[in-house]
PDB file of C-alpha atoms and ligand atoms in Angstrom:
ATOM      1  CA  MET A   9     -73.775 125.760  30.654  1.00 89.00           C
ATOM      2  CA  ASN A  10     -75.211 123.328  28.030  1.00 94.00           C
ATOM      3  CA  ALA A  11     -77.354 124.191  24.954  1.00 93.00           C
ATOM      4  CA  LEU A  12     -80.683 124.152  27.192  1.00 95.00           C
ATOM      5  CA  GLU A  13     -79.177 126.129  29.733  1.00 95.00           C
ATOM      6  CA  ARG A  14     -77.640 128.897  27.677  1.00 96.00           C
ATOM      7  CA  LYS A  15     -81.366 128.846  26.145  1.00 97.00           C
ATOM      8  CA  HIS A  16     -83.176 129.239  29.293  1.00 98.00           C
ATOM      9  CA  ALA A  17     -80.791 131.366  31.293  1.00 98.00           C
ATOM     10  CA  VAL A  18     -82.790 134.276  32.913  1.00 98.00           C
ATOM     11  CA  VAL A  19     -80.757 137.237  33.145  1.00 98.00           C
ATOM     12  CA  ILE A  20     -81.544 140.400  35.610  1.00 98.00           C
ATOM     13  CA  ASP A  21     -80.186 143.965  34.339  1.00 98.00           C
ATOM     14  CA  ALA A  22     -80.215 146.212  37.226  1.00 98.00           C
ATOM     15  CA  PRO A  23     -77.838 148.628  39.109  1.00 98.00           C
ATOM     16  CA  ASP A  24     -75.527 146.833  41.955  1.00 98.00           C
ATOM     17  CA  GLU A  25     -76.754 149.717  44.254  1.00 98.00           C
ATOM     18  CA  VAL A  26     -79.608 151.696  44.820  1.00 98.00           C
ATOM     19  CA  LYS A  27     -80.975 154.093  47.607  1.00 98.00           C
ATOM     20  CA  GLU A  28     -83.986 152.964  49.727  1.00 97.00           C
ATOM     21  CA  ASN A  29     -87.509 153.632  48.428  1.00 97.00           C
ATOM     22  CA  GLU A  30     -85.895 155.308  45.346  1.00 98.00           C
ATOM     23  CA  PRO A  31     -87.394 153.804  42.046  1.00 98.00           C
ATOM     24  CA  PHE A  32     -84.940 152.285  39.562  1.00 98.00           C
ATOM     25  CA  GLU A  33     -85.286 149.972  36.498  1.00 98.00           C
ATOM     26  CA  VAL A  34     -84.983 146.657  36.274  1.00 98.00           C
ATOM     27  CA  GLU A  35     -84.711 144.621  33.107  1.00 98.00           C
ATOM     28  CA  VAL A  36     -85.346 140.418  33.086  1.00 98.00           C
ATOM     29  CA  ARG A  37     -84.390 139.013  29.534  1.00 98.00           C
ATOM     30  CA  VAL A  38     -84.731 135.224  28.419  1.00 97.00           C
ATOM     31  CA  GLY A  39     -82.317 134.345  25.374  1.00 90.00           C
ATOM     32  CA  GLU A  40     -79.166 135.934  26.298  1.00 91.00           C
ATOM     33  CA  TYR A  41     -77.008 133.412  25.521  1.00 94.00           C
ATOM     34  CA  GLN A  42     -78.911 131.015  22.956  1.00 95.00           C
ATOM     35  CA  GLU A  43     -82.078 132.522  21.582  1.00 96.00           C
ATOM     36  CA  HIS A  44     -84.971 130.116  22.870  1.00 97.00           C
ATOM     37  CA  PRO A  45     -87.728 129.344  20.863  1.00 97.00           C
ATOM     38  CA  ASN A  46     -90.954 131.297  20.381  1.00 97.00           C
ATOM     39  CA  GLU A  47     -93.552 129.145  18.813  1.00 98.00           C
ATOM     40  CA  PRO A  48     -97.189 127.900  19.367  1.00 97.00           C
ATOM     41  CA  GLY A  49     -95.413 124.265  20.515  1.00 98.00           C
ATOM     42  CA  HIS A  50     -92.515 125.785  22.627  1.00 98.00           C
ATOM     43  CA  PHE A  51     -92.406 129.005  24.337  1.00 98.00           C
ATOM     44  CA  ILE A  52     -91.787 131.359  27.582  1.00 98.00           C
ATOM     45  CA  GLU A  53     -95.059 131.612  29.063  1.00 98.00           C
ATOM     46  CA  TRP A  54     -94.225 133.938  32.070  1.00 98.00           C
ATOM     47  CA  MET A  55     -91.646 135.893  33.709  1.00 98.00           C
ATOM     48  CA  GLU A  56     -91.452 136.946  37.301  1.00 98.00           C
ATOM     49  CA  LEU A  57     -89.517 138.994  39.430  1.00 98.00           C
ATOM     50  CA  TYR A  58     -88.777 138.609  43.352  1.00 98.00           C
ATOM     51  CA  SER A  59     -86.674 140.605  45.864  1.00 98.00           C
ATOM     52  CA  GLY A  60     -86.013 137.796  48.377  1.00 95.00           C
ATOM     53  CA  ASP A  61     -89.157 136.027  48.756  1.00 95.00           C
ATOM     54  CA  THR A  62     -91.242 139.329  48.076  1.00 97.00           C
ATOM     55  CA  PHE A  63     -92.822 139.290  44.863  1.00 98.00           C
ATOM     56  CA  LEU A  64     -92.385 142.432  42.488  1.00 98.00           C
ATOM     57  CA  ALA A  65     -93.558 142.011  38.927  1.00 98.00           C
ATOM     58  CA  ARG A  66     -95.249 139.363  36.559  1.00 98.00           C
ATOM     59  CA  LEU A  67     -95.143 139.140  32.891  1.00 98.00           C
ATOM     60  CA  SER A  68     -97.512 136.956  30.795  1.00 98.00           C
ATOM     61  CA  LEU A  69     -96.406 136.155  27.350  1.00 98.00           C
ATOM     62  CA  THR A  70     -97.838 134.962  24.321  1.00 97.00           C
ATOM     63  CA  PRO A  71     -95.999 132.846  21.406  1.00 97.00           C
ATOM     64  CA  GLU A  72     -94.761 134.138  18.328  1.00 97.00           C
ATOM     65  CA  LYS A  73     -95.839 137.991  19.444  1.00 96.00           C
ATOM     66  CA  SER A  74     -94.230 138.921  22.533  1.00 95.00           C
ATOM     67  CA  HIS A  75     -90.372 138.673  23.198  1.00 95.00           C
ATOM     68  CA  TYR A  76     -88.998 137.450  26.314  1.00 97.00           C
ATOM     69  CA  VAL A  77     -88.205 140.853  28.005  1.00 98.00           C
ATOM     70  CA  MET A  78     -89.773 142.207  31.203  1.00 98.00           C
ATOM     71  CA  LYS A  79     -89.126 145.933  32.143  1.00 98.00           C
ATOM     72  CA  THR A  80     -90.057 147.338  34.902  1.00 98.00           C
ATOM     73  CA  THR A  81     -89.386 149.645  38.023  1.00 98.00           C
ATOM     74  CA  VAL A  82     -89.526 148.945  41.647  1.00 98.00           C
ATOM     75  CA  LYS A  83     -88.135 150.552  44.697  1.00 97.00           C
ATOM     76  CA  LEU A  84     -86.650 148.672  48.020  1.00 97.00           C
ATOM     77  CA  ASP A  85     -85.949 148.727  51.458  1.00 95.00           C
ATOM     78  CA  HIS A  86     -83.816 145.476  51.534  1.00 92.00           C
ATOM     79  CA  SER A  87     -81.050 144.269  50.378  1.00 92.00           C
ATOM     80  CA  HIS A  88     -82.077 141.087  49.554  1.00 96.00           C
ATOM     81  CA  PRO A  89     -80.906 139.531  46.088  1.00 97.00           C
ATOM     82  CA  LEU A  90     -83.316 140.314  42.949  1.00 98.00           C
ATOM     83  CA  ARG A  91     -84.648 136.871  41.773  1.00 98.00           C
ATOM     84  CA  ALA A  92     -86.401 136.328  38.461  1.00 98.00           C
ATOM     85  CA  TRP A  93     -88.102 133.137  37.430  1.00 98.00           C
ATOM     86  CA  ALA A  94     -88.927 132.273  33.567  1.00 98.00           C
ATOM     87  CA  LYS A  95     -91.573 129.284  32.654  1.00 98.00           C
ATOM     88  CA  CYS A  96     -90.961 127.514  29.720  1.00 98.00           C
ATOM     89  CA  ASN A  97     -93.838 125.158  28.389  1.00 98.00           C
ATOM     90  CA  LEU A  98     -91.759 122.378  27.664  1.00 98.00           C
ATOM     91  CA  HIS A  99     -88.889 122.705  30.411  1.00 98.00           C
ATOM     92  CA  GLY A 100     -90.111 124.006  33.327  1.00 98.00           C
ATOM     93  CA  LEU A 101     -89.160 126.767  35.855  1.00 98.00           C
ATOM     94  CA  TRP A 102     -85.749 128.728  35.358  1.00 98.00           C
ATOM     95  CA  GLU A 103     -84.122 131.175  38.068  1.00 97.00           C
ATOM     96  CA  GLY A 104     -81.831 133.892  37.692  1.00 98.00           C
ATOM     97  CA  SER A 105     -80.594 136.067  40.343  1.00 98.00           C
ATOM     98  CA  LYS A 106     -78.478 139.353  41.037  1.00 98.00           C
ATOM     99  CA  GLU A 107     -77.264 140.844  44.220  1.00 98.00           C
ATOM    100  CA  ILE A 108     -78.365 144.325  44.524  1.00 97.00           C
ATOM    101  CA  LYS A 109     -77.377 146.581  47.750  1.00 97.00           C
ATOM    102  CA  VAL A 110     -79.810 149.073  49.003  1.00 96.00           C
ATOM    103  CA  GLU A 111     -78.297 152.072  51.096  1.00 94.00           C
TER     104      GLU A 111
HETATM  105 FE1  LIG B 416     -87.775 125.531  26.348  1.00 97.82          FE
END
Protein backbone atom coordinates (compact mmCIF):
# COMPACT_ATOMS: atom_id res chain seq x y z
CA MET A 1 0.00 0.00 0.00
CA ASN A 2 1.24 3.49 -0.77
CA ALA A 3 0.54 6.47 1.53
CA LEU A 4 -2.65 7.42 -0.34
CA GLU A 5 -3.96 3.85 -0.07
CA ARG A 6 -3.06 3.61 3.63
CA LYS A 7 -4.94 6.85 4.41
CA HIS A 8 -8.07 5.79 2.52
CA ALA A 9 -8.22 2.04 3.24
CA VAL A 10 -11.74 1.03 4.28
CA VAL A 11 -11.70 -1.62 7.00
CA ILE A 12 -14.76 -3.68 7.95
CA ASP A 13 -14.98 -5.33 11.36
CA ALA A 14 -17.62 -8.08 11.50
CA PRO A 15 -17.84 -11.74 12.49
CA ASP A 16 -16.58 -14.32 9.96
CA GLU A 17 -19.79 -16.29 10.42
CA VAL A 18 -23.29 -15.23 11.46
CA LYS A 19 -26.67 -16.89 11.75
CA GLU A 20 -29.32 -16.17 9.14
CA ASN A 21 -31.52 -13.19 10.11
CA GLU A 22 -29.82 -12.79 13.48
CA PRO A 23 -28.64 -9.21 14.21
CA PHE A 24 -24.90 -8.59 14.54
CA GLU A 25 -22.66 -5.54 14.82
CA VAL A 26 -20.53 -4.13 12.02
CA GLU A 27 -17.93 -1.39 12.29
CA VAL A 28 -16.47 0.36 9.25
CA ARG A 29 -13.36 2.54 9.66
CA VAL A 30 -11.11 4.74 7.56
CA GLY A 31 -7.59 5.71 8.62
CA GLU A 32 -6.73 2.37 10.24
CA TYR A 33 -3.21 2.29 8.73
CA GLN A 34 -2.56 6.03 8.44
CA GLU A 35 -4.70 8.89 9.69
CA HIS A 36 -6.75 10.63 7.03
CA PRO A 37 -7.02 14.46 7.30
CA ASN A 38 -10.23 15.75 8.88
CA GLU A 39 -10.43 19.43 7.94
CA PRO A 40 -12.82 21.53 5.81
CA GLY A 41 -10.59 21.24 2.71
CA HIS A 42 -9.98 17.49 2.98
CA PHE A 43 -12.24 15.01 4.75
CA ILE A 44 -14.36 11.90 4.33
CA GLU A 45 -17.86 12.99 3.30
CA TRP A 46 -19.73 9.72 3.82
CA MET A 47 -19.47 5.98 4.36
CA GLU A 48 -21.81 3.25 3.11
CA LEU A 49 -22.23 -0.43 3.82
CA TYR A 50 -23.63 -3.07 1.45
CA SER A 51 -24.16 -6.82 1.43
CA GLY A 52 -23.30 -7.65 -2.16
CA ASP A 53 -25.44 -5.09 -4.04
CA THR A 54 -27.94 -4.65 -1.20
CA PHE A 55 -27.71 -1.32 0.62
CA LEU A 56 -27.47 -1.62 4.44
CA ALA A 57 -26.37 1.68 5.97
CA ARG A 58 -25.00 5.16 5.28
CA LEU A 59 -23.27 7.72 7.49
CA SER A 60 -22.80 11.38 6.50
CA LEU A 61 -19.83 13.13 8.10
CA THR A 62 -18.77 16.70 8.81
CA PRO A 63 -15.11 17.83 8.91
CA GLU A 64 -13.29 18.26 12.25
CA LYS A 65 -16.24 17.13 14.39
CA SER A 66 -17.10 13.61 13.27
CA HIS A 67 -14.77 10.61 13.16
CA TYR A 68 -14.44 8.09 10.35
CA VAL A 69 -16.18 5.25 12.16
CA MET A 70 -19.60 3.82 11.30
CA LYS A 71 -21.12 1.35 13.75
CA THR A 72 -24.38 -0.35 12.94
CA THR A 73 -26.36 -3.53 13.53
CA VAL A 74 -27.63 -5.56 10.59
CA LYS A 75 -28.98 -9.00 9.77
CA LEU A 76 -28.41 -11.00 6.60
CA ASP A 77 -30.07 -13.85 4.77
CA HIS A 78 -27.41 -14.52 2.11
CA SER A 79 -23.64 -15.05 2.16
CA HIS A 80 -22.69 -12.09 -0.01
CA PRO A 81 -19.47 -10.26 0.92
CA LEU A 82 -19.86 -7.12 3.02
CA ARG A 83 -18.72 -4.12 1.00
CA ALA A 84 -18.09 -0.63 2.33
CA TRP A 85 -17.42 2.62 0.53
CA ALA A 86 -15.89 5.85 1.78
CA LYS A 87 -16.00 9.10 -0.20
CA CYS A 88 -13.09 11.54 0.21
CA ASN A 89 -13.90 15.04 -1.05
CA LEU A 90 -10.49 15.19 -2.80
CA HIS A 91 -9.63 11.58 -3.61
CA GLY A 92 -12.97 10.04 -4.55
CA LEU A 93 -14.41 6.64 -3.71
CA TRP A 94 -12.59 3.90 -1.80
CA GLU A 95 -13.87 0.38 -1.22
CA GLY A 96 -13.28 -2.30 1.38
CA SER A 97 -14.80 -5.76 1.58
CA LYS A 98 -15.06 -8.71 3.93
CA GLU A 99 -16.25 -12.25 3.33
CA ILE A 100 -18.97 -13.33 5.72
CA LYS A 101 -20.68 -16.69 5.97
CA VAL A 102 -24.40 -16.78 6.72
CA GLU A 103 -25.72 -20.08 8.07
FE1 LIG B 1 -8.35 11.99 0.97
